XYZ file of N, CA and C in Angstrom:
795
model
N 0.854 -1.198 0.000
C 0.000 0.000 0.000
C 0.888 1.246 0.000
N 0.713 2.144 -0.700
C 0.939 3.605 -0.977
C 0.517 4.447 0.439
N 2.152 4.925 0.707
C 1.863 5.826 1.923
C 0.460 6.918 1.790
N -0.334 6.564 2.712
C -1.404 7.217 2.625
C -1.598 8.524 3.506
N -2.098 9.926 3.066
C -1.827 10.995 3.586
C -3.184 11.777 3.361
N -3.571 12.763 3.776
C -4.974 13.698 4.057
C -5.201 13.943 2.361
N -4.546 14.221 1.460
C -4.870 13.818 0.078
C -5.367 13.012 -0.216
N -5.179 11.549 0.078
C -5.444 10.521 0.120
C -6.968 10.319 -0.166
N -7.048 10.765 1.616
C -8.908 11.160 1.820
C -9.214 11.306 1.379
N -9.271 13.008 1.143
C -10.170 13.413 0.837
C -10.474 12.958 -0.828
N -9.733 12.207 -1.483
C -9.508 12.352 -2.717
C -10.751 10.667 -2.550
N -10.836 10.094 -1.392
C -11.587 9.149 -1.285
C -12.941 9.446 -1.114
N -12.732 10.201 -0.056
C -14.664 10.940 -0.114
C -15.155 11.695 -1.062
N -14.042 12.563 -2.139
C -14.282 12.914 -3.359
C -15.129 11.610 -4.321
N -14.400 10.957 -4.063
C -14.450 9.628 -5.144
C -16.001 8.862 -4.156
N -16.756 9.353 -3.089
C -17.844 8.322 -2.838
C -17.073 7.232 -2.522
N -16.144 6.664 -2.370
C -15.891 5.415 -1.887
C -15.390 5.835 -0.060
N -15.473 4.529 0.487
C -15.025 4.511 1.496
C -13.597 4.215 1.918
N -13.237 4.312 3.634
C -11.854 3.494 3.674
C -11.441 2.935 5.385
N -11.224 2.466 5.701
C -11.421 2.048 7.305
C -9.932 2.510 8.126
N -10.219 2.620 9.361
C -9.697 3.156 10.000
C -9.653 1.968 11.349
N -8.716 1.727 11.982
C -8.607 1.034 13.474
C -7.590 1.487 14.300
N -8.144 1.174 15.392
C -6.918 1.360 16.520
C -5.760 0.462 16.766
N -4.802 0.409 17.120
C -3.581 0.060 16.999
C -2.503 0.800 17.884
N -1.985 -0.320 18.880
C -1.009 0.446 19.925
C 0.463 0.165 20.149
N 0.381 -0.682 19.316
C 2.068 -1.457 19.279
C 2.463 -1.557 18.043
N 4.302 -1.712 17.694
C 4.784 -1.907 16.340
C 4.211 -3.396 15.948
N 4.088 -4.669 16.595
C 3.341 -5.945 15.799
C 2.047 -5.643 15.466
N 1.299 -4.827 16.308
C -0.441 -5.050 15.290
C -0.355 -3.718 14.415
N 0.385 -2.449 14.523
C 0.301 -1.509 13.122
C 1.197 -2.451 12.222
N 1.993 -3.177 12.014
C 2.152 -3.691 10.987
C 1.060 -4.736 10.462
N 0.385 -5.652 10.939
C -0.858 -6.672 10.691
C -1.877 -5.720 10.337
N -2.266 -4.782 11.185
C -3.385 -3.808 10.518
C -2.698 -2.913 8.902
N -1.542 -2.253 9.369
C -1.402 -1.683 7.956
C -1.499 -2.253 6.585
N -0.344 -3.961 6.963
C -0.544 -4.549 6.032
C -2.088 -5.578 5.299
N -2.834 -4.968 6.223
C -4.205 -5.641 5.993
C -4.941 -4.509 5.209
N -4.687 -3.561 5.037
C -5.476 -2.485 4.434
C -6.094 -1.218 4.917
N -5.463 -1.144 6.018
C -6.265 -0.324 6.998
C -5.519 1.030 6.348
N -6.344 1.759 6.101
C -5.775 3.384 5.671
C -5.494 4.015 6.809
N -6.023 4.442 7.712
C -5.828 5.151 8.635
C -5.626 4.486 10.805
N -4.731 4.256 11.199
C -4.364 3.875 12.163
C -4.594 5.147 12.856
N -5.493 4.221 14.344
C -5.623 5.462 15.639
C -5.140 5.395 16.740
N -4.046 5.788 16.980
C -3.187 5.349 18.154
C -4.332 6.411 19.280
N -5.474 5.652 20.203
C -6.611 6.162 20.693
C -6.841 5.629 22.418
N -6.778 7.059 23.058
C -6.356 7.160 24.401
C -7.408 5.925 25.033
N -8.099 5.052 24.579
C -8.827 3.822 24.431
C -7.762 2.818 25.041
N -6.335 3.316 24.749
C -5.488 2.319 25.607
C -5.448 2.661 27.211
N -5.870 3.699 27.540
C -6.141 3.896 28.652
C -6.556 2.647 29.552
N -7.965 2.221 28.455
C -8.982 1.004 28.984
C -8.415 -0.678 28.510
N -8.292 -0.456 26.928
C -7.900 -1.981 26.983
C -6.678 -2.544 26.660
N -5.827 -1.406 27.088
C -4.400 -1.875 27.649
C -3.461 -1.553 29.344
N -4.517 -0.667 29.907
C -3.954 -0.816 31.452
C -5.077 -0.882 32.093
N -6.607 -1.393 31.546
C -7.264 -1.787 32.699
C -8.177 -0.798 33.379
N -8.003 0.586 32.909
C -8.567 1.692 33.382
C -10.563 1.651 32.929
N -11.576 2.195 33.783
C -12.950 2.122 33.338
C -12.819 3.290 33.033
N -12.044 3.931 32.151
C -11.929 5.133 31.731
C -10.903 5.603 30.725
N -11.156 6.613 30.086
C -9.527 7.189 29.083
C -8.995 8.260 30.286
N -9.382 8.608 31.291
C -9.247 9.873 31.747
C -7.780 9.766 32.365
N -7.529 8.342 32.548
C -5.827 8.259 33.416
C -5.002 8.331 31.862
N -4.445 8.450 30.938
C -4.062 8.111 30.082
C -3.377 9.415 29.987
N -1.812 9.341 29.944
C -1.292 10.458 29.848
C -0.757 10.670 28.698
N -0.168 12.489 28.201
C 0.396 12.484 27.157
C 1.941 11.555 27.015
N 2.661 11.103 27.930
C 3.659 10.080 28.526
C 3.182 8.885 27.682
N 2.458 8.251 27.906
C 1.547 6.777 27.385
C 1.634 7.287 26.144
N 0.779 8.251 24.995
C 0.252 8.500 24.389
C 1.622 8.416 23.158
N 2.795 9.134 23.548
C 3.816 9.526 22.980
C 4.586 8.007 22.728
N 4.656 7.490 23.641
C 5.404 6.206 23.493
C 4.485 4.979 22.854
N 3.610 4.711 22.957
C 2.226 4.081 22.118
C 2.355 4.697 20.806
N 2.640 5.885 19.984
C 2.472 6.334 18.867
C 4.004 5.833 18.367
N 4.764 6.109 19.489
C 6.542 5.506 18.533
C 6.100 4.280 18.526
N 5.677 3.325 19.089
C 6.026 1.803 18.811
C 5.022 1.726 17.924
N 3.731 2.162 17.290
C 2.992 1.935 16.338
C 3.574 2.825 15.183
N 4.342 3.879 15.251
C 4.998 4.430 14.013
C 6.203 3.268 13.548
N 6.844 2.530 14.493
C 8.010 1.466 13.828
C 7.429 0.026 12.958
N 6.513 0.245 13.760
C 5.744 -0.804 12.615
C 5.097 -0.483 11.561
N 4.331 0.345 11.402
C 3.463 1.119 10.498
C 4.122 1.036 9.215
N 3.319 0.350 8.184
C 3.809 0.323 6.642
C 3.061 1.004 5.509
N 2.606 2.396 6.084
C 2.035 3.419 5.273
C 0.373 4.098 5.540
N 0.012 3.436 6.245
C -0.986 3.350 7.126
C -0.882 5.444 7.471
N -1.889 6.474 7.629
C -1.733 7.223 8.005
C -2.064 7.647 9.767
N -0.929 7.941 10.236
C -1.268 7.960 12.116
C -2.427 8.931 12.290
N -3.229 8.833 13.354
C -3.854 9.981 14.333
C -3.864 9.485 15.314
N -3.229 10.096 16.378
C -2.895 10.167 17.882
C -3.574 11.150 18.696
N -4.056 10.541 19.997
C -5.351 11.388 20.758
C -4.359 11.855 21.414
N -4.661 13.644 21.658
C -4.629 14.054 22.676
C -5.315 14.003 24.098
N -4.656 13.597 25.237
C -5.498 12.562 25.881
C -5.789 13.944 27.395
N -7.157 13.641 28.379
C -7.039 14.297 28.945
C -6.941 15.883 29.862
N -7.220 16.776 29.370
C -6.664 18.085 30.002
C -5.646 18.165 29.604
N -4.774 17.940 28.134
C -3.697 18.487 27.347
C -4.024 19.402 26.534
N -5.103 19.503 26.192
C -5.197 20.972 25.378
C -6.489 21.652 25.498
N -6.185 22.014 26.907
C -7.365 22.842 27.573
C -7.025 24.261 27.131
N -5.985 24.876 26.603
C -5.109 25.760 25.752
C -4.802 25.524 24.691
N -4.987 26.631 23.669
C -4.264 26.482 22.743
C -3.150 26.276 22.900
N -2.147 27.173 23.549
C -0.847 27.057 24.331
C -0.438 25.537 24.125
N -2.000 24.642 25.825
C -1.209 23.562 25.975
C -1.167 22.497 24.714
N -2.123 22.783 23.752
C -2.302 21.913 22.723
C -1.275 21.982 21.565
N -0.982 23.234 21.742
C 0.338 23.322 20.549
C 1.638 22.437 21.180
N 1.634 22.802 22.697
C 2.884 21.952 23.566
C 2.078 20.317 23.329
N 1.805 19.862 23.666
C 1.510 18.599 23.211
C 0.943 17.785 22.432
N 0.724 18.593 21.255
C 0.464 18.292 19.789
C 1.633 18.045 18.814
N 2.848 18.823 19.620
C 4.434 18.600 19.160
C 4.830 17.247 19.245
N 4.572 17.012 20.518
C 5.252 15.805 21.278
C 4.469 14.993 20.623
N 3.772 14.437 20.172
C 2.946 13.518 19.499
C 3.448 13.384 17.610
N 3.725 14.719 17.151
C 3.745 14.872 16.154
C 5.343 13.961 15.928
N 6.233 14.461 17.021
C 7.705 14.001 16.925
C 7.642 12.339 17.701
N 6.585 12.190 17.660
C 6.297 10.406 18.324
C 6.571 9.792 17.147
N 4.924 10.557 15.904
C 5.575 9.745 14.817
C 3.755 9.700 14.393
N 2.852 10.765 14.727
C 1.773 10.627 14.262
C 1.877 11.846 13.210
N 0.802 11.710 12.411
C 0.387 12.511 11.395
C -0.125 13.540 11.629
N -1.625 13.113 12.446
C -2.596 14.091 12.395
C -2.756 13.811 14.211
N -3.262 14.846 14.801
C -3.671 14.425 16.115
C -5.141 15.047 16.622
N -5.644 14.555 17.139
C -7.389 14.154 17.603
C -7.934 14.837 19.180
N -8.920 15.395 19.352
C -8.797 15.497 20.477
C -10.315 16.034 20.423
N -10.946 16.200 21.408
C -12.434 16.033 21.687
C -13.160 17.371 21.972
N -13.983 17.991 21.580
C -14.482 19.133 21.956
C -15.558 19.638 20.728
N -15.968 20.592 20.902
C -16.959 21.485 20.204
C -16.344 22.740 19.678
N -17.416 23.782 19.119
C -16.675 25.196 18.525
C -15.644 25.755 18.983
N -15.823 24.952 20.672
C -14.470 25.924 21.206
C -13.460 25.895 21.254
N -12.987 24.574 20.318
C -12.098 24.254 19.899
C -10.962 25.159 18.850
N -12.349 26.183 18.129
C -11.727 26.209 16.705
C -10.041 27.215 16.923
N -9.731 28.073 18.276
C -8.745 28.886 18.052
C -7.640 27.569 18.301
N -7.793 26.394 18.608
C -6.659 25.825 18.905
C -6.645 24.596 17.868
N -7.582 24.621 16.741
C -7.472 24.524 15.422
C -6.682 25.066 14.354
N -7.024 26.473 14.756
C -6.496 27.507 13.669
C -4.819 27.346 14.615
N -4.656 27.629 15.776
C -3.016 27.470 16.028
C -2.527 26.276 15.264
N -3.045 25.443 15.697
C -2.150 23.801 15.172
C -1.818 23.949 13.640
N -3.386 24.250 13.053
C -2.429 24.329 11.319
C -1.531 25.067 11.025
N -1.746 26.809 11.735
C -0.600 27.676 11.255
C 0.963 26.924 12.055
N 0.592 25.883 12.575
C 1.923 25.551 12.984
C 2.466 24.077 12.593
N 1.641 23.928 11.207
C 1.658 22.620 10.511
C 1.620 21.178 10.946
N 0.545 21.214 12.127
C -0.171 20.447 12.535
C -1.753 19.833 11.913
N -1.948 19.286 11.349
C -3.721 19.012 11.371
C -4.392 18.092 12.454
N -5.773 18.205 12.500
C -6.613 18.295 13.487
C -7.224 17.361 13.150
N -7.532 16.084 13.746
C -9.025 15.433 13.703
C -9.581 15.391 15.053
N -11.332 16.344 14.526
C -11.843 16.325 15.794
C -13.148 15.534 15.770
N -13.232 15.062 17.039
C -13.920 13.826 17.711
C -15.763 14.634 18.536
N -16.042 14.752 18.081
C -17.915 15.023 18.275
C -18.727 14.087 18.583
N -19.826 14.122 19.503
C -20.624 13.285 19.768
C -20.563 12.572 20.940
N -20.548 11.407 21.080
C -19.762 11.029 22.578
C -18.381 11.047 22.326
N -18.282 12.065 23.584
C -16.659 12.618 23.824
C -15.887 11.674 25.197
N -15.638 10.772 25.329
C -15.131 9.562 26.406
C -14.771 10.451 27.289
N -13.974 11.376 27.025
C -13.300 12.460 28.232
C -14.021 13.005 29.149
N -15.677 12.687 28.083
C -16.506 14.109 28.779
C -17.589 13.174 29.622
N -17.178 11.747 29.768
C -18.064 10.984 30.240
C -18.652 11.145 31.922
N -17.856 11.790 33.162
C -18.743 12.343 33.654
C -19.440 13.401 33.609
N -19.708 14.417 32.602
C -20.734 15.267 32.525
C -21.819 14.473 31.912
N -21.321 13.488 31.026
C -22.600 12.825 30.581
C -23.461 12.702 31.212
N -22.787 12.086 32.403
C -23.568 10.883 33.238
C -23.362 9.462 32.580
N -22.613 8.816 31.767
C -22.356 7.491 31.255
C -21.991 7.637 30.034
N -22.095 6.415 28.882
C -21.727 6.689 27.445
C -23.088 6.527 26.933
N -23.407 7.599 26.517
C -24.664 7.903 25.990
C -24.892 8.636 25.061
N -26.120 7.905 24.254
C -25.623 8.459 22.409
C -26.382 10.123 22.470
N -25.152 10.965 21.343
C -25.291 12.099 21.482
C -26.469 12.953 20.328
N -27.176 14.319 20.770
C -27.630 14.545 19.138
C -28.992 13.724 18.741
N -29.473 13.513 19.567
C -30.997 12.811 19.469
C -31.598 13.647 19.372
N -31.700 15.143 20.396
C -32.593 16.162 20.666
C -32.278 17.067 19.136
N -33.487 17.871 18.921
C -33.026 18.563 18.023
C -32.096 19.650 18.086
N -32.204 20.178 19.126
C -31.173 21.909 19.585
C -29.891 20.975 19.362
N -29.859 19.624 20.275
C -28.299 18.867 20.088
C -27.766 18.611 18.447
N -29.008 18.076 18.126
C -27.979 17.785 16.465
C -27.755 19.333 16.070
N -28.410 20.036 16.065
C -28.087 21.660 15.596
C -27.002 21.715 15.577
N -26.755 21.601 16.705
C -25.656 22.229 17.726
C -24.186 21.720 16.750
N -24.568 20.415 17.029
C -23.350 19.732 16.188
C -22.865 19.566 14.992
N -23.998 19.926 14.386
C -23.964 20.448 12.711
C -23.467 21.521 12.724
N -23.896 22.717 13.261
C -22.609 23.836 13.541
C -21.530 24.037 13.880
N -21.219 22.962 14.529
C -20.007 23.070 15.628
C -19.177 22.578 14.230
N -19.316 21.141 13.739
C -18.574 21.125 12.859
C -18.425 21.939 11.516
N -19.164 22.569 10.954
C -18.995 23.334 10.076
C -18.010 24.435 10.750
N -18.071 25.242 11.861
C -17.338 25.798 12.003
C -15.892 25.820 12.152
N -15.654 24.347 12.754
C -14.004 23.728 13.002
C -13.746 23.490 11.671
N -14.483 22.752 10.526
C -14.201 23.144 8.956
C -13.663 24.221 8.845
N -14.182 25.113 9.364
C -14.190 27.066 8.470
C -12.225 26.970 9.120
N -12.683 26.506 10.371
C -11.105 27.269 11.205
C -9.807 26.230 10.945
N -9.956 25.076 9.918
C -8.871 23.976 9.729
C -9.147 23.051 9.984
N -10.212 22.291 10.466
C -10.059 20.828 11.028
C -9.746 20.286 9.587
N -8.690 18.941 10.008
C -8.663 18.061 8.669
C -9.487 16.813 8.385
N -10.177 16.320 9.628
C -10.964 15.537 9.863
C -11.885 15.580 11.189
N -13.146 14.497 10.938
C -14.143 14.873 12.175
C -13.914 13.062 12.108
N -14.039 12.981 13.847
C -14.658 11.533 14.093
C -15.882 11.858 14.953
N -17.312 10.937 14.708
C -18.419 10.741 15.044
C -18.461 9.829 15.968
N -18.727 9.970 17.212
C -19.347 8.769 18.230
C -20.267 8.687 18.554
N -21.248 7.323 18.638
C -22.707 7.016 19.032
C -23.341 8.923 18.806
N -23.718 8.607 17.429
C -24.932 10.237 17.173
C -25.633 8.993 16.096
N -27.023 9.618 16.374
C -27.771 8.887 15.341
C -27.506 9.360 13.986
N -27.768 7.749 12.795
C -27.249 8.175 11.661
C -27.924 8.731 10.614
N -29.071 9.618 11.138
C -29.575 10.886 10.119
C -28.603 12.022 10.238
N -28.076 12.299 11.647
C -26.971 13.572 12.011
C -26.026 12.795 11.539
N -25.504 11.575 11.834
C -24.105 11.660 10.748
C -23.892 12.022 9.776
N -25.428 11.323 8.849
C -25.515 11.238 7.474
C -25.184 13.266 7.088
N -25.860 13.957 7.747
C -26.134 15.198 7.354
C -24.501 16.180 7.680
N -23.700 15.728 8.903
C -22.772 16.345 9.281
C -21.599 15.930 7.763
N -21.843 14.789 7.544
C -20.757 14.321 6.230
C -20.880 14.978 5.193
N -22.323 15.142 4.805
C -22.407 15.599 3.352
C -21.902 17.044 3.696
N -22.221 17.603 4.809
C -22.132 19.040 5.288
C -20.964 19.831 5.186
N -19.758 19.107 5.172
C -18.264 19.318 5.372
C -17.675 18.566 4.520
N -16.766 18.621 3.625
C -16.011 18.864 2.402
C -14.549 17.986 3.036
N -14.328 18.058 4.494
C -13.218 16.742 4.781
C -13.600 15.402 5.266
N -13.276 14.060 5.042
C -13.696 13.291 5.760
C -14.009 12.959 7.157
N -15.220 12.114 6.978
C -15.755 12.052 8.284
C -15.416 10.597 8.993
N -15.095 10.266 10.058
C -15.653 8.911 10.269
C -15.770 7.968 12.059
N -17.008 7.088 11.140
C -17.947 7.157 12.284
C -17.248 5.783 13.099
N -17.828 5.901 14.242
C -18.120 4.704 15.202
C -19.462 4.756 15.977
N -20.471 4.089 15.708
C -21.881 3.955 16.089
C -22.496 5.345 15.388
N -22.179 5.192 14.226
C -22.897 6.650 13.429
C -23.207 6.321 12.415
N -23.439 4.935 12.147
C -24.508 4.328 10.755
C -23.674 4.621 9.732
N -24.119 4.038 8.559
C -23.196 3.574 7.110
C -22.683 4.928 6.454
N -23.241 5.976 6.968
C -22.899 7.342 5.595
C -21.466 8.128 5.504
N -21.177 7.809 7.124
C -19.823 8.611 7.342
C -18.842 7.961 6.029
N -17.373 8.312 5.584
C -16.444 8.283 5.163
C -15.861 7.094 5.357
N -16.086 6.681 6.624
C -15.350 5.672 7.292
C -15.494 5.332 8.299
N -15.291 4.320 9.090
C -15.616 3.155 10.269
C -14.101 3.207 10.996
N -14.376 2.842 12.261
C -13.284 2.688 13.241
C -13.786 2.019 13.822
N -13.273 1.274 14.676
C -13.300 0.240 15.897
C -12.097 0.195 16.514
N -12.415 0.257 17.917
C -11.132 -0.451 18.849
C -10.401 -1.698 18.201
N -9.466 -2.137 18.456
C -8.904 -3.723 17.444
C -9.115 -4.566 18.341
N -9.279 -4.464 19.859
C -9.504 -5.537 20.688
C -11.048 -5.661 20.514
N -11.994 -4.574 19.999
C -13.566 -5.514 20.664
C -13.602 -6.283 19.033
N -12.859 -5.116 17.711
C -13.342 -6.289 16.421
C -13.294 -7.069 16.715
N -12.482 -7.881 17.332
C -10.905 -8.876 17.469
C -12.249 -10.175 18.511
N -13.349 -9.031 19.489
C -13.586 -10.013 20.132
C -13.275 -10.217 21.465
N -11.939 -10.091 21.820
C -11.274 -10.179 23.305
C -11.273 -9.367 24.298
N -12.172 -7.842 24.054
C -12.681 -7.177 25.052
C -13.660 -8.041 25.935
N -13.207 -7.593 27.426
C -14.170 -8.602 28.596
C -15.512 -7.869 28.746
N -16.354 -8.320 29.048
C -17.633 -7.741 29.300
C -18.199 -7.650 27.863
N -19.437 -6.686 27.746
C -20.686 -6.854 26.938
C -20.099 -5.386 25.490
N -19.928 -6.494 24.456
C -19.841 -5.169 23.641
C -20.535 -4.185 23.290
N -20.401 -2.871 22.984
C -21.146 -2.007 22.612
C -22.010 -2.427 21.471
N -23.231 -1.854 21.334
C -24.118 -2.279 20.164
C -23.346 -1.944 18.460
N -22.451 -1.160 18.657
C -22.052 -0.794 17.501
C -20.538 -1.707 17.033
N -20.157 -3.001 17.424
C -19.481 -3.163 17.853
C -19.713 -4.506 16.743
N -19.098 -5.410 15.889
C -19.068 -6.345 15.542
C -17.543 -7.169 15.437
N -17.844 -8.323 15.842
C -16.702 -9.553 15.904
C -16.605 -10.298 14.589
N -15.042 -9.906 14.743
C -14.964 -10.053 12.649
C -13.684 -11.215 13.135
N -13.459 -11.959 14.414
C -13.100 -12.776 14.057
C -14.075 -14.072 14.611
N -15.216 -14.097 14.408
C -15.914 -15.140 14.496
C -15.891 -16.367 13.026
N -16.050 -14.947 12.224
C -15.841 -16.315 10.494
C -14.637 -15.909 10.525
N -13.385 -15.967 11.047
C -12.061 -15.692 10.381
C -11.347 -16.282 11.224
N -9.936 -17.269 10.104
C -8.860 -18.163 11.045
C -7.798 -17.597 11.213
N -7.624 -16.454 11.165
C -6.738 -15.702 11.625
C -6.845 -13.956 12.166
N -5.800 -13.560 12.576
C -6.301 -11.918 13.081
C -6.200 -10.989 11.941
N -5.048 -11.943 10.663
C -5.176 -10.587 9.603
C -6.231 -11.176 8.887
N -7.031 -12.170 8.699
C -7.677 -12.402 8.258
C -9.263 -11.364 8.784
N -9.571 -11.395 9.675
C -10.124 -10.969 10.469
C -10.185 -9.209 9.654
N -9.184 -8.616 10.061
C -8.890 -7.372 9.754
C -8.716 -6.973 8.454
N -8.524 -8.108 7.812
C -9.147 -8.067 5.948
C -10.222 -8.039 5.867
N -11.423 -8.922 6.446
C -12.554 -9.036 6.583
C -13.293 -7.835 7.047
N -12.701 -6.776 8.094
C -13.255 -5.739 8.349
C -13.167 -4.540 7.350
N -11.947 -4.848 6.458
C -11.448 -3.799 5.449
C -12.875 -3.554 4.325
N -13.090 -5.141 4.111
C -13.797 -5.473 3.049
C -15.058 -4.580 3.406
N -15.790 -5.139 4.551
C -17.025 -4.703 4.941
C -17.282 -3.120 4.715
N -16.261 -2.966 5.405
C -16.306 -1.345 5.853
C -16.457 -0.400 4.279
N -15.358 -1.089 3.248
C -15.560 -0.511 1.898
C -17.041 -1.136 1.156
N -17.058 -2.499 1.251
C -18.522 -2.628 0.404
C -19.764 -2.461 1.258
N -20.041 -1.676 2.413
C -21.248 -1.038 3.349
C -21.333 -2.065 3.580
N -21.460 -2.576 4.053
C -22.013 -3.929 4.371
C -21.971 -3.953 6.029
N -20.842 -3.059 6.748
C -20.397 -3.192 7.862
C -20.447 -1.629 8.114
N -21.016 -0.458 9.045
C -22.204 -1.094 9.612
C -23.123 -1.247 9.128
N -24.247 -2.859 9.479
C -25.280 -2.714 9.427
C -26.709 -2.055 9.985
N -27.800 -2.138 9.980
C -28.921 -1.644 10.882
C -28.526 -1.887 12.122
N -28.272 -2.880 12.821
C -28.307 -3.189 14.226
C -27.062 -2.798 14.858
N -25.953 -2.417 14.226
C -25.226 -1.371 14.942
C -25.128 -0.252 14.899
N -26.236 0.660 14.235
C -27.108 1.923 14.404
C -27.850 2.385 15.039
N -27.708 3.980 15.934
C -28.460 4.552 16.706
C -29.363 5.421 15.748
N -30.518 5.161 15.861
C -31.487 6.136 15.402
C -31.864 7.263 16.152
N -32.719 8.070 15.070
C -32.811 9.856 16.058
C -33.972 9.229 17.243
């Protein structure tokens, strides 16, 4: 595969086709995922949970984050990085430019981090400082005690508003990408067509750009009850790259998600 880069994309959502995206925290599975087809690798503060055990991303430091992105950049065989800013690291523009560096010199591409409009001045810093942005809308994991739990976002109408604006505006100010969590998939469908960079979803129905999953619940070996949006792609598959071919496939011929891992309005 051809080192893949934000051209790439968008030149994919230009084109109506799709392209998948997974998480990945070490140099052995970014090489099995890259070499399986995966366009876009998410080195995703998710290791917080299913690599030290945490019921949360909130312990997950930029420390973890930096060293998780080098050992998935040594493996990585063209695959394009995005690395979460994890935490209360870029509660500042300031602090986000300081640890949007450190990530960038880990060995990620693009780096991710969770918020709304108010994001956009520490948007506009990162690009003028040749950084790009993928930002994360909808259920925000960080923001899980204001939630009150993980609970799908954008049902109400003022909420999808809200979020249809929010992203158009981080468009206006640089974002290079949006990721969608649990929002029903009429607001996905509408936030994608809405914005001109790729989108992509996890529990946000077939329209987004693209699909992500954790690699441990595809995989299956997350403990406890998977999320509804959540399918085990190594149940028909005798191996893990097999598996992760199998998710490639889906994810490009729609097929994956289906209805039943969709939140409706």
């Amino acid at each position: 595969m051809a080192n893949i880069t934000l051209t790439t994309l968008n030149k994919i959502k230009q084109n109506k086709e799709k392209f998948a995206t997974l998480t990945a925290y070490d140099a052995t599975f970014a090489h099995v995922v890259s070499t399986a087809g995966v366009e876009v690798i998410l080195v995703g503060d998710s290791l917080g949970m299913v690599l030290q055990g945490n019921d949360s991303t909130l312990p997950a430091t930029i420390e973890d984050m930096c060293y998780h992105t080098t050992c998935v950049a040594k493996g990585n065989q063209g695959s394009l990085i995005i690395a979460d800013l994890p935490f209360m690291t870029f509660d500042t523009p300031a602090n986000a430019l300081k640890n949007a560096a450190k990530l960038m010199r880990a060995g990620a591409q693009v780096v991710k981090f969770e918020g709304g409009r108010w994001l956009c001045e520490t948007v506009q810093q990162l690009s003028r400082n040749g950084i790009p942005s993928c930002v994360h809308l909808g259920l925000t994991p960080q923001s899980v005690n204001v939630f009150g739990g993980y609970k799908v976002q954008g049902r109400e109408e003022q909420a999808a508003q809200t979020m249809l604006e929010d992203a158009k505006a981080l468009e206006q100010a640089g974002a290079s990408l949006f990721v969608l969590e649990c929002v029903p998939s009429p607001l996905a469908q509408a936030i994608t067509e809405s914005v001109s960079v790729p989108v992509i979803g996890i529990g946000a129905g077939a329209a987004t750009d693209s699909q992500v999953l954790v690699l441990h619940d595809m995989l299956g070996i997350s403990p406890g009850k998977s999320p509804r949006f959540v399918k085990n792609f190594m149940a028909e598959a005798d191996s893990i790259q097999a598996a992760i071919e199998n998710y490639v496939a889906a994810v490009k011929s729609r097929t994956f998600p289906a209805a039943e891992h969709e939140f409706k309005a």
